[in-house]
């Protein structure tokens, strides 16, 4: 098991923390010290969440092309692990489409609302004739024209009309768009009392046919009269409510793009932000080359800008996060550039690109200094974008994201609905958020006496509460204290119809103690579901431990989960299970310590040496997008040294992590000769 | 401003002007038409190419209500197969095939079965090191794919968002893909009807002039050229592992370039599908798009996943209120069996609708279905036992006389040492036009007998 290997090398490293690892390879390469040595991983590709956030921050777009990207592969519990983020042809196709659409939107010259009026007598209707100032529709038919509208939006269409009345009914007109009637009107007035008919509607823009039609022609040959509709003019105004600005364009096109020096500035700045690093003059010149191609094809400068921006957004420098090694053959770790460091930091804490302040620190060349780095971490954790750590780190580590797909059997849990699920999710997110703020240390992760409730959740848990639908921080009794009492986690570690002590035990072992139990051996029979159970779940699970082939692993998993049996499959407290067997939550860890119930279990786990080491490992995997390798073990230990004395605060752990060698340096992967 | 034919993601539900000019009616049904092979409606049958479609459903089948008791022609349709009544004569039900390579190492039958579904290869059980084999549809695509704009298309319904792992230590790549270009390259599937639509109609825009279309194409090719150079240049600065990552990128760039250089389809445009389709509407739309892709000759090879491996979808619109995967571990319970049968019957009904739509497209004296081979199966047999033999298979379409249809063909023994699925795939590969292929997968020995 990986854990075992790590422990062995850790012992070796402790024995000689000033010792050397490896022999350095080539003849003149110096050996790498334990302090220097770090693990390695491949180049990172922006995953779905990161792409979404990056285009949001780069362009301010509301478009979400990432919604259709293929799902990211998951490894070591997270979806941002570089080694398994592959790039399929479909992904490239969708990147190309997204790049085009994002570039077009970013550069769009805003269409101010315009108003166009066309005199109907200058048109040719489907029937009728021009008559002075108007077009006379003397039979059913229409008169209209194609209007070249701006972009998508609401438009107001008006027409001035009157009728020659006859017969019992008033004349009826309709306004139509592209052959579809939008609204009909009774036209009561005659030539002395023309009226304006109007309709406001949403249109897609571009060339649009707009017409007024006459619906109820009437002609009485016996002198009863002739009904006709006269159309004076048709007018279209819109798009309504458009302010006429495109902030993205304003930020990118800061000068006159018909000048080549201006274009160079535009590309240097935009590519610098998009690629998250300084851009060379050669790269700028190559982008100008794309503009020239567009001009040669008969396009204009605007087309050229779009083509260049499309290239920038499709470039591997955008969709990947390349980090370079000066000497590809050397296994000796070296410092990242400040720009590479800025990207690592922002994608760790925000799942997005660096902001201006971070870029500035990188440009000043000071970002790698520990005090500067720590100050940036404080700033970034206080920024709303740090919600990404809740959504993506806690979302996966604490399985909050799994709530979405977990569907309890209705027959077993009729109380479970969307409102409850939403409340459970918020509770766990807000709970984690308190640790992220640093007000409470991670030593209280399993025992903290507070949680967040709304009325629904309080009722679900059977706790007194006098608030409403909004989540509030409250103090709770022992049976609801700490992470293992959170309904969301208890739910997703259950089956749809019942609890699973095994699943809960496995979760604790894997996610809190980093001690993964081996998988079941082949040929293991699934549980026979009895029609009428004759034993409690606990008694049936005893089979695991009665059989020596099963006991070695189940002695690790089952006791933990059995201690949580007071929480049912959707996290409610119970003293007997669905088949009316009394809950017996007394248990014993494999270390021999006995306990009864979740609170005592949480107390024991809090004392476990592995807990904080494991949390540090999870943060490491998520923060660097790779697994903890032998060389990294020393640095995890260093991260934890002194951390307890300072109160186990998560922001501190994060700062210790980002100032550690694995975060600040990199090395190549040695290739087989 | 360049007027791209865009995915206007915010315009859900609005009828586009192009749609209106086309005169087509409802978004979700397509008019019955001839195949769009230019204007050659009265062509001889053999002018129409062979098409291949592989259709996957997850979590096995309730076999007690699937397997017909009689074999040969004139067998009675069982409850799950009942929806196929109108096309029974044009398909075969096949029993007894075995896919031994698809068996898992320990837990993880859904991943091993799904990855082995079209590859008949044994997946390397790892979350990080993927090793499998090429899928049969890609063997076909390699042989005939250059005759169409798109060598092959992969479609599906669920992208996949499993938190914390996909199946017992197997990579998510194994559970979300059935088409594999090589031993470690899964071909991601398009799960948006809009995306599939844009793939078929790429480059076609009735609103644009020829000059404008030519310009757009030139712009796109110049961007692809540019990023290709960027990637090659970046590769020279990176180590082997990172160069391999960029190779994946470059493959995608090159394939897109090839596609853009092929002529746009001459199919009549249909209304753009809305974004955010409800589940059943999306399934229906995807089926329509598969038929359209064949009619337009955009591609001749399609694979489709109704859901990802181990899908736990709740089919509440069928009155089933528990998750599919959970039900499939039925434990012998009668109520679970009944619910599974309901789900399976619906799956077969959708398949039947696909076949009927294909049969409604005239091609010469026959139909699109007569010129195709359409395969339906699941990654395991019974969902509780997780067996990888006696697999439930429907093979529809005569494929230019390659198959004699209207029968229940049972291969014996129906054990794991039975006739390999790979041998059926060799037969299908040959029927699609790659006549020199005689092996496939880990256990293929030659084209299967008994279906001609």
mmCIF file of N, CA, C and O in Angstrom, chain B residues 122-199:
data_model
loop_
_atom_site.group_PDB
_atom_site.id
_atom_site.type_symbol
_atom_site.label_atom_id
_atom_site.label_comp_id
_atom_site.label_asym_id
_atom_site.label_seq_id
_atom_site.Cartn_x
_atom_site.Cartn_y
_atom_site.Cartn_z
ATOM 1 N N UNK B 122 -9.246 -6.257 -22.330
ATOM 2 C CA UNK B 122 -9.251 -6.289 -20.873
ATOM 3 C C UNK B 122 -8.647 -5.000 -20.357
ATOM 4 O O UNK B 122 -7.467 -4.738 -20.581
ATOM 5 N N UNK B 123 -9.435 -4.228 -19.636
ATOM 6 C CA UNK B 123 -8.973 -2.922 -19.181
ATOM 7 C C UNK B 123 -7.959 -3.067 -18.057
ATOM 8 O O UNK B 123 -8.132 -3.890 -17.154
ATOM 9 N N UNK B 124 -6.924 -2.240 -18.094
ATOM 10 C CA UNK B 124 -5.981 -2.175 -16.986
ATOM 11 C C UNK B 124 -6.680 -1.495 -15.812
ATOM 12 O O UNK B 124 -7.166 -0.368 -15.939
ATOM 13 N N UNK B 125 -6.753 -2.195 -14.667
ATOM 14 C CA UNK B 125 -7.498 -1.639 -13.550
ATOM 15 C C UNK B 125 -6.665 -0.593 -12.833
ATOM 16 O O UNK B 125 -5.796 -0.904 -12.031
ATOM 17 N N UNK B 126 -6.914 0.651 -13.141
ATOM 18 C CA UNK B 126 -6.159 1.741 -12.536
ATOM 19 C C UNK B 126 -6.940 3.026 -12.733
ATOM 20 O O UNK B 126 -7.671 3.160 -13.714
ATOM 21 N N UNK B 127 -6.763 3.958 -11.814
ATOM 22 C CA UNK B 127 -7.416 5.250 -12.029
ATOM 23 C C UNK B 127 -6.562 6.140 -12.915
ATOM 24 O O UNK B 127 -7.041 7.084 -13.509
ATOM 25 N N UNK B 128 -5.266 5.845 -12.960
ATOM 26 C CA UNK B 128 -4.365 6.761 -13.664
ATOM 27 C C UNK B 128 -3.713 6.173 -14.903
ATOM 28 O O UNK B 128 -3.325 6.913 -15.785
ATOM 29 N N UNK B 129 -3.576 4.861 -14.956
ATOM 30 C CA UNK B 129 -2.914 4.296 -16.136
ATOM 31 C C UNK B 129 -3.903 3.522 -16.980
ATOM 32 O O UNK B 129 -4.243 2.383 -16.683
ATOM 33 N N UNK B 130 -4.322 4.168 -18.038
ATOM 34 C CA UNK B 130 -5.361 3.592 -18.880
ATOM 35 C C UNK B 130 -4.720 2.748 -19.961
ATOM 36 O O UNK B 130 -3.844 3.207 -20.681
ATOM 37 N N UNK B 131 -5.160 1.507 -20.077
ATOM 38 C CA UNK B 131 -4.707 0.664 -21.186
ATOM 39 C C UNK B 131 -5.849 -0.258 -21.562
ATOM 40 O O UNK B 131 -6.370 -0.988 -20.721
ATOM 41 N N UNK B 132 -6.274 -0.219 -22.806
ATOM 42 C CA UNK B 132 -7.423 -1.006 -23.243
ATOM 43 C C UNK B 132 -7.157 -1.552 -24.638
ATOM 44 O O UNK B 132 -6.340 -2.442 -24.829
ATOM 45 N N UNK B 133 -7.805 -1.000 -25.644
ATOM 46 C CA UNK B 133 -7.632 -1.477 -27.016
ATOM 47 C C UNK B 133 -8.550 -0.689 -27.919
ATOM 48 O O UNK B 133 -9.445 0.005 -27.443
ATOM 49 N N UNK B 134 -8.344 -0.811 -29.212
ATOM 50 C CA UNK B 134 -9.173 -0.063 -30.158
ATOM 51 C C UNK B 134 -10.575 -0.686 -30.198
ATOM 52 O O UNK B 134 -10.739 -1.901 -30.053
ATOM 53 N N UNK B 135 -11.596 0.144 -30.373
ATOM 54 C CA UNK B 135 -12.964 -0.374 -30.460
ATOM 55 C C UNK B 135 -13.316 -0.689 -31.911
ATOM 56 O O UNK B 135 -12.747 -0.117 -32.849
ATOM 57 N N UNK B 136 -14.299 -1.578 -32.094
ATOM 58 C CA UNK B 136 -14.576 -2.062 -33.452
ATOM 59 C C UNK B 136 -15.086 -0.951 -34.364
ATOM 60 O O UNK B 136 -14.841 -0.959 -35.569
ATOM 61 N N UNK B 137 -15.793 0.018 -33.793
ATOM 62 C CA UNK B 137 -16.279 1.101 -34.641
ATOM 63 C C UNK B 137 -15.121 1.943 -35.152
ATOM 64 O O UNK B 137 -15.200 2.511 -36.249
ATOM 65 N N UNK B 138 -14.038 2.003 -34.417
ATOM 66 C CA UNK B 138 -12.881 2.764 -34.880
ATOM 67 C C UNK B 138 -12.078 1.964 -35.908
ATOM 68 O O UNK B 138 -11.441 2.550 -36.779
ATOM 69 N N UNK B 139 -12.109 0.653 -35.787
ATOM 70 C CA UNK B 139 -11.496 -0.159 -36.856
ATOM 71 C C UNK B 139 -12.237 0.134 -38.162
ATOM 72 O O UNK B 139 -11.633 0.339 -39.213
ATOM 73 N N UNK B 140 -13.556 0.193 -38.085
ATOM 74 C CA UNK B 140 -14.349 0.514 -39.276
ATOM 75 C C UNK B 140 -14.041 1.936 -39.741
ATOM 76 O O UNK B 140 -13.820 2.187 -40.929
ATOM 77 N N UNK B 141 -14.009 2.875 -38.790
ATOM 78 C CA UNK B 141 -13.762 4.275 -39.157
ATOM 79 C C UNK B 141 -12.397 4.428 -39.828
ATOM 80 O O UNK B 141 -12.242 5.218 -40.760
ATOM 81 N N UNK B 142 -11.407 3.689 -39.338
ATOM 82 C CA UNK B 142 -10.081 3.769 -39.961
ATOM 83 C C UNK B 142 -10.126 3.305 -41.407
ATOM 84 O O UNK B 142 -9.380 3.788 -42.253
ATOM 85 N N UNK B 143 -11.024 2.356 -41.685
ATOM 86 C CA UNK B 143 -11.093 1.817 -43.038
ATOM 87 C C UNK B 143 -11.909 2.696 -43.976
ATOM 88 O O UNK B 143 -11.557 2.891 -45.134
ATOM 89 N N UNK B 144 -13.033 3.214 -43.526
ATOM 90 C CA UNK B 144 -13.945 3.924 -44.430
ATOM 91 C C UNK B 144 -14.181 5.380 -44.052
ATOM 92 O O UNK B 144 -14.863 6.103 -44.762
ATOM 93 N N UNK B 145 -13.638 5.808 -42.913
ATOM 94 C CA UNK B 145 -13.968 7.131 -42.392
ATOM 95 C C UNK B 145 -13.558 8.278 -43.297
ATOM 96 O O UNK B 145 -14.158 9.344 -43.261
ATOM 97 N N UNK B 146 -12.546 8.056 -44.133
ATOM 98 C CA UNK B 146 -12.109 9.177 -44.966
ATOM 99 C C UNK B 146 -13.071 9.447 -46.125
ATOM 100 O O UNK B 146 -12.909 10.420 -46.850
ATOM 101 N N UNK B 147 -14.085 8.600 -46.277
ATOM 102 C CA UNK B 147 -15.046 8.839 -47.351
ATOM 103 C C UNK B 147 -16.136 9.821 -46.953
ATOM 104 O O UNK B 147 -16.954 10.230 -47.775
ATOM 105 N N UNK B 148 -16.178 10.175 -45.672
ATOM 106 C CA UNK B 148 -17.184 11.132 -45.215
ATOM 107 C C UNK B 148 -16.487 12.274 -44.514
ATOM 108 O O UNK B 148 -15.308 12.182 -44.180
ATOM 109 N N UNK B 149 -17.249 13.336 -44.261
ATOM 110 C CA UNK B 149 -16.626 14.481 -43.610
ATOM 111 C C UNK B 149 -16.171 14.134 -42.202
ATOM 112 O O UNK B 149 -15.123 14.539 -41.743
ATOM 113 N N UNK B 150 -17.006 13.397 -41.492
ATOM 114 C CA UNK B 150 -16.673 13.022 -40.129
ATOM 115 C C UNK B 150 -16.406 11.522 -40.111
ATOM 116 O O UNK B 150 -17.293 10.743 -40.451
ATOM 117 N N UNK B 151 -15.211 11.092 -39.742
ATOM 118 C CA UNK B 151 -14.922 9.657 -39.788
ATOM 119 C C UNK B 151 -15.878 8.835 -38.919
ATOM 120 O O UNK B 151 -16.340 7.787 -39.349
ATOM 121 N N UNK B 152 -16.176 9.325 -37.707
ATOM 122 C CA UNK B 152 -17.161 8.634 -36.863
ATOM 123 C C UNK B 152 -17.686 9.632 -35.845
ATOM 124 O O UNK B 152 -17.035 10.624 -35.547
ATOM 125 N N UNK B 153 -18.878 9.341 -35.316
ATOM 126 C CA UNK B 153 -19.448 10.232 -34.314
ATOM 127 C C UNK B 153 -19.758 9.456 -33.052
ATOM 128 O O UNK B 153 -20.212 8.305 -33.116
ATOM 129 N N UNK B 154 -19.506 10.068 -31.917
ATOM 130 C CA UNK B 154 -19.830 9.452 -30.621
ATOM 131 C C UNK B 154 -20.829 10.363 -29.924
ATOM 132 O O UNK B 154 -20.582 11.553 -29.738
ATOM 133 N N UNK B 155 -21.964 9.776 -29.567
ATOM 134 C CA UNK B 155 -23.002 10.569 -28.913
ATOM 135 C C UNK B 155 -23.407 9.908 -27.606
ATOM 136 O O UNK B 155 -23.211 8.693 -27.430
ATOM 137 N N UNK B 156 -23.988 10.698 -26.726
ATOM 138 C CA UNK B 156 -24.466 10.133 -25.474
ATOM 139 C C UNK B 156 -25.413 11.097 -24.799
ATOM 140 O O UNK B 156 -25.719 12.159 -25.322
ATOM 141 N N UNK B 157 -25.865 10.703 -23.640
ATOM 142 C CA UNK B 157 -26.817 11.524 -22.900
ATOM 143 C C UNK B 157 -26.163 12.126 -21.660
ATOM 144 O O UNK B 157 -26.395 13.287 -21.337
ATOM 145 N N UNK B 158 -25.367 11.332 -20.942
ATOM 146 C CA UNK B 158 -24.776 11.794 -19.683
ATOM 147 C C UNK B 158 -23.294 12.072 -19.839
ATOM 148 O O UNK B 158 -22.550 11.232 -20.321
ATOM 149 N N UNK B 159 -22.880 13.282 -19.423
ATOM 150 C CA UNK B 159 -21.453 13.586 -19.447
ATOM 151 C C UNK B 159 -20.722 12.805 -18.388
ATOM 152 O O UNK B 159 -19.713 12.174 -18.629
ATOM 153 N N UNK B 160 -21.270 12.826 -17.177
ATOM 154 C CA UNK B 160 -20.626 12.117 -16.078
ATOM 155 C C UNK B 160 -20.080 13.087 -15.067
ATOM 156 O O UNK B 160 -19.281 13.946 -15.393
ATOM 157 N N UNK B 161 -20.477 12.987 -13.849
ATOM 158 C CA UNK B 161 -19.984 13.894 -12.827
ATOM 159 C C UNK B 161 -19.762 13.168 -11.530
ATOM 160 O O UNK B 161 -19.974 13.718 -10.468
ATOM 161 N N UNK B 162 -19.312 11.912 -11.610
ATOM 162 C CA UNK B 162 -19.135 11.141 -10.379
ATOM 163 C C UNK B 162 -18.087 11.762 -9.491
ATOM 164 O O UNK B 162 -16.950 11.936 -9.877
ATOM 165 N N UNK B 163 -18.478 12.083 -8.304
ATOM 166 C CA UNK B 163 -17.536 12.630 -7.351
ATOM 167 C C UNK B 163 -16.832 11.480 -6.675
ATOM 168 O O UNK B 163 -17.452 10.500 -6.326
ATOM 169 N N UNK B 164 -15.538 11.598 -6.522
ATOM 170 C CA UNK B 164 -14.815 10.598 -5.759
ATOM 171 C C UNK B 164 -14.596 9.286 -6.463
ATOM 172 O O UNK B 164 -14.391 8.279 -5.829
ATOM 173 N N UNK B 165 -14.598 9.253 -7.789
ATOM 174 C CA UNK B 165 -14.267 7.991 -8.453
ATOM 175 C C UNK B 165 -15.450 7.400 -9.167
ATOM 176 O O UNK B 165 -16.599 7.718 -8.861
ATOM 177 N N UNK B 166 -15.185 6.537 -10.138
ATOM 178 C CA UNK B 166 -16.252 6.040 -10.983
ATOM 179 C C UNK B 166 -16.635 4.596 -10.714
ATOM 180 O O UNK B 166 -17.810 4.297 -10.614
ATOM 181 N N UNK B 167 -15.685 3.692 -10.638
ATOM 182 C CA UNK B 167 -16.059 2.307 -10.343
ATOM 183 C C UNK B 167 -14.873 1.545 -9.781
ATOM 184 O O UNK B 167 -14.045 1.052 -10.544
ATOM 185 N N UNK B 168 -14.824 1.477 -8.457
ATOM 186 C CA UNK B 168 -13.961 0.496 -7.781
ATOM 187 C C UNK B 168 -12.505 0.505 -8.216
ATOM 188 O O UNK B 168 -11.918 -0.551 -8.371
ATOM 189 N N UNK B 169 -11.936 1.676 -8.439
ATOM 190 C CA UNK B 169 -10.521 1.706 -8.795
ATOM 191 C C UNK B 169 -10.252 1.735 -10.287
ATOM 192 O O UNK B 169 -9.113 1.791 -10.711
ATOM 193 N N UNK B 170 -11.318 1.691 -11.100
ATOM 194 C CA UNK B 170 -11.152 1.855 -12.543
ATOM 195 C C UNK B 170 -11.312 3.332 -12.903
ATOM 196 O O UNK B 170 -12.168 4.028 -12.363
ATOM 197 N N UNK B 171 -10.536 3.784 -13.867
ATOM 198 C CA UNK B 171 -10.622 5.167 -14.317
ATOM 199 C C UNK B 171 -12.007 5.486 -14.863
ATOM 200 O O UNK B 171 -12.675 4.633 -15.450
ATOM 201 N N UNK B 172 -12.430 6.754 -14.694
ATOM 202 C CA UNK B 172 -13.705 7.183 -15.263
ATOM 203 C C UNK B 172 -13.730 7.052 -16.779
ATOM 204 O O UNK B 172 -14.799 6.962 -17.384
ATOM 205 N N UNK B 173 -12.555 7.066 -17.387
ATOM 206 C CA UNK B 173 -12.538 6.920 -18.844
ATOM 207 C C UNK B 173 -13.215 5.615 -19.259
ATOM 208 O O UNK B 173 -13.870 5.554 -20.303
ATOM 209 N N UNK B 174 -13.096 4.580 -18.433
ATOM 210 C CA UNK B 174 -13.678 3.283 -18.782
ATOM 211 C C UNK B 174 -15.190 3.277 -18.676
ATOM 212 O O UNK B 174 -15.862 2.465 -19.311
ATOM 213 N N UNK B 175 -15.743 4.155 -17.828
ATOM 214 C CA UNK B 175 -17.189 4.106 -17.604
ATOM 215 C C UNK B 175 -17.951 5.075 -18.493
ATOM 216 O O UNK B 175 -19.169 4.987 -18.605
ATOM 217 N N UNK B 176 -17.235 6.013 -19.106
ATOM 218 C CA UNK B 176 -17.920 7.064 -19.854
ATOM 219 C C UNK B 176 -17.751 6.957 -21.355
ATOM 220 O O UNK B 176 -18.283 7.791 -22.084
ATOM 221 N N UNK B 177 -16.986 5.993 -21.825
ATOM 222 C CA UNK B 177 -16.693 5.900 -23.258
ATOM 223 C C UNK B 177 -16.814 4.462 -23.739
ATOM 224 O O UNK B 177 -16.436 3.539 -23.024
ATOM 225 N N UNK B 178 -17.380 4.294 -24.937
ATOM 226 C CA UNK B 178 -17.337 2.963 -25.548
ATOM 227 C C UNK B 178 -16.481 2.962 -26.811
ATOM 228 O O UNK B 178 -16.080 1.906 -27.283
ATOM 229 N N UNK B 179 -16.201 4.142 -27.348
ATOM 230 C CA UNK B 179 -15.365 4.221 -28.554
ATOM 231 C C UNK B 179 -13.955 4.596 -28.154
ATOM 232 O O UNK B 179 -13.751 5.575 -27.440
ATOM 233 N N UNK B 180 -12.992 3.802 -28.615
ATOM 234 C CA UNK B 180 -11.593 4.007 -28.278
ATOM 235 C C UNK B 180 -10.774 4.007 -29.556
ATOM 236 O O UNK B 180 -10.825 3.064 -30.345
ATOM 237 N N UNK B 181 -9.998 5.085 -29.753
ATOM 238 C CA UNK B 181 -9.196 5.190 -30.976
ATOM 239 C C UNK B 181 -7.954 4.300 -30.899
ATOM 240 O O UNK B 181 -7.422 3.904 -31.928
ATOM 241 N N UNK B 182 -7.521 4.026 -29.686
ATOM 242 C CA UNK B 182 -6.322 3.205 -29.528
ATOM 243 C C UNK B 182 -6.310 2.684 -28.109
ATOM 244 O O UNK B 182 -7.269 2.865 -27.360
ATOM 245 N N UNK B 183 -5.211 2.103 -27.732
ATOM 246 C CA UNK B 183 -5.124 1.452 -26.429
ATOM 247 C C UNK B 183 -5.345 2.428 -25.272
ATOM 248 O O UNK B 183 -5.779 2.043 -24.195
ATOM 249 N N UNK B 184 -5.071 3.724 -25.474
ATOM 250 C CA UNK B 184 -5.268 4.639 -24.354
ATOM 251 C C UNK B 184 -5.942 5.948 -24.738
ATOM 252 O O UNK B 184 -5.813 6.950 -24.037
ATOM 253 N N UNK B 185 -6.648 5.941 -25.864
ATOM 254 C CA UNK B 185 -7.326 7.167 -26.278
ATOM 255 C C UNK B 185 -8.832 6.992 -26.371
ATOM 256 O O UNK B 185 -9.343 6.564 -27.418
ATOM 257 N N UNK B 186 -9.551 7.326 -25.292
ATOM 258 C CA UNK B 186 -11.008 7.270 -25.401
ATOM 259 C C UNK B 186 -11.504 8.426 -26.253
ATOM 260 O O UNK B 186 -10.917 9.506 -26.231
ATOM 261 N N UNK B 187 -12.579 8.203 -27.000
ATOM 262 C CA UNK B 187 -13.170 9.268 -27.802
ATOM 263 C C UNK B 187 -14.385 9.794 -27.047
ATOM 264 O O UNK B 187 -15.427 9.156 -27.005
ATOM 265 N N UNK B 188 -14.240 10.970 -26.454
ATOM 266 C CA UNK B 188 -15.336 11.536 -25.676
ATOM 267 C C UNK B 188 -16.577 11.690 -26.539
ATOM 268 O O UNK B 188 -16.489 11.962 -27.720
ATOM 269 N N UNK B 189 -17.732 11.557 -25.899
ATOM 270 C CA UNK B 189 -18.980 11.635 -26.641
ATOM 271 C C UNK B 189 -19.622 13.008 -26.478
ATOM 272 O O UNK B 189 -19.497 13.646 -25.444
ATOM 273 N N UNK B 190 -20.324 13.429 -27.505
ATOM 274 C CA UNK B 190 -21.062 14.681 -27.438
ATOM 275 C C UNK B 190 -22.369 14.405 -26.721
ATOM 276 O O UNK B 190 -23.131 13.526 -27.115
ATOM 277 N N UNK B 191 -22.637 15.144 -25.662
ATOM 278 C CA UNK B 191 -23.859 14.913 -24.905
ATOM 279 C C UNK B 191 -24.831 16.080 -25.028
ATOM 280 O O UNK B 191 -25.812 16.173 -24.289
ATOM 281 N N UNK B 192 -24.554 16.959 -25.974
ATOM 282 C CA UNK B 192 -25.464 18.065 -26.224
ATOM 283 C C UNK B 192 -25.977 17.934 -27.648
ATOM 284 O O UNK B 192 -25.197 17.779 -28.587
ATOM 285 N N UNK B 193 -27.294 18.026 -27.809
ATOM 286 C CA UNK B 193 -27.869 17.917 -29.150
ATOM 287 C C UNK B 193 -27.359 19.043 -30.030
ATOM 288 O O UNK B 193 -27.137 18.872 -31.226
ATOM 289 N N UNK B 194 -27.157 20.201 -29.432
ATOM 290 C CA UNK B 194 -26.626 21.346 -30.177
ATOM 291 C C UNK B 194 -25.260 21.037 -30.773
ATOM 292 O O UNK B 194 -24.961 21.353 -31.904
ATOM 293 N N UNK B 195 -24.417 20.412 -29.942
ATOM 294 C CA UNK B 195 -23.057 20.104 -30.401
ATOM 295 C C UNK B 195 -23.116 19.121 -31.573
ATOM 296 O O UNK B 195 -22.441 19.307 -32.590
ATOM 297 N N UNK B 196 -23.959 18.091 -31.450
ATOM 298 C CA UNK B 196 -24.077 17.110 -32.531
ATOM 299 C C UNK B 196 -24.592 17.786 -33.789
ATOM 300 O O UNK B 196 -24.091 17.575 -34.895
ATOM 301 N N UNK B 197 -25.594 18.611 -33.614
ATOM 302 C CA UNK B 197 -26.163 19.356 -34.733
ATOM 303 C C UNK B 197 -25.078 20.162 -35.441
ATOM 304 O O UNK B 197 -24.966 20.150 -36.669
ATOM 305 N N UNK B 198 -24.257 20.842 -34.670
ATOM 306 C CA UNK B 198 -23.210 21.670 -35.272
ATOM 307 C C UNK B 198 -22.150 20.844 -35.961
ATOM 308 O O UNK B 198 -21.554 21.288 -36.943
ATOM 309 N N UNK B 199 -21.927 19.646 -35.460
ATOM 310 C CA UNK B 199 -20.964 18.774 -36.125
ATOM 311 C C UNK B 199 -21.487 18.374 -37.505
ATOM 312 O O UNK B 199 -20.754 18.349 -38.487
#
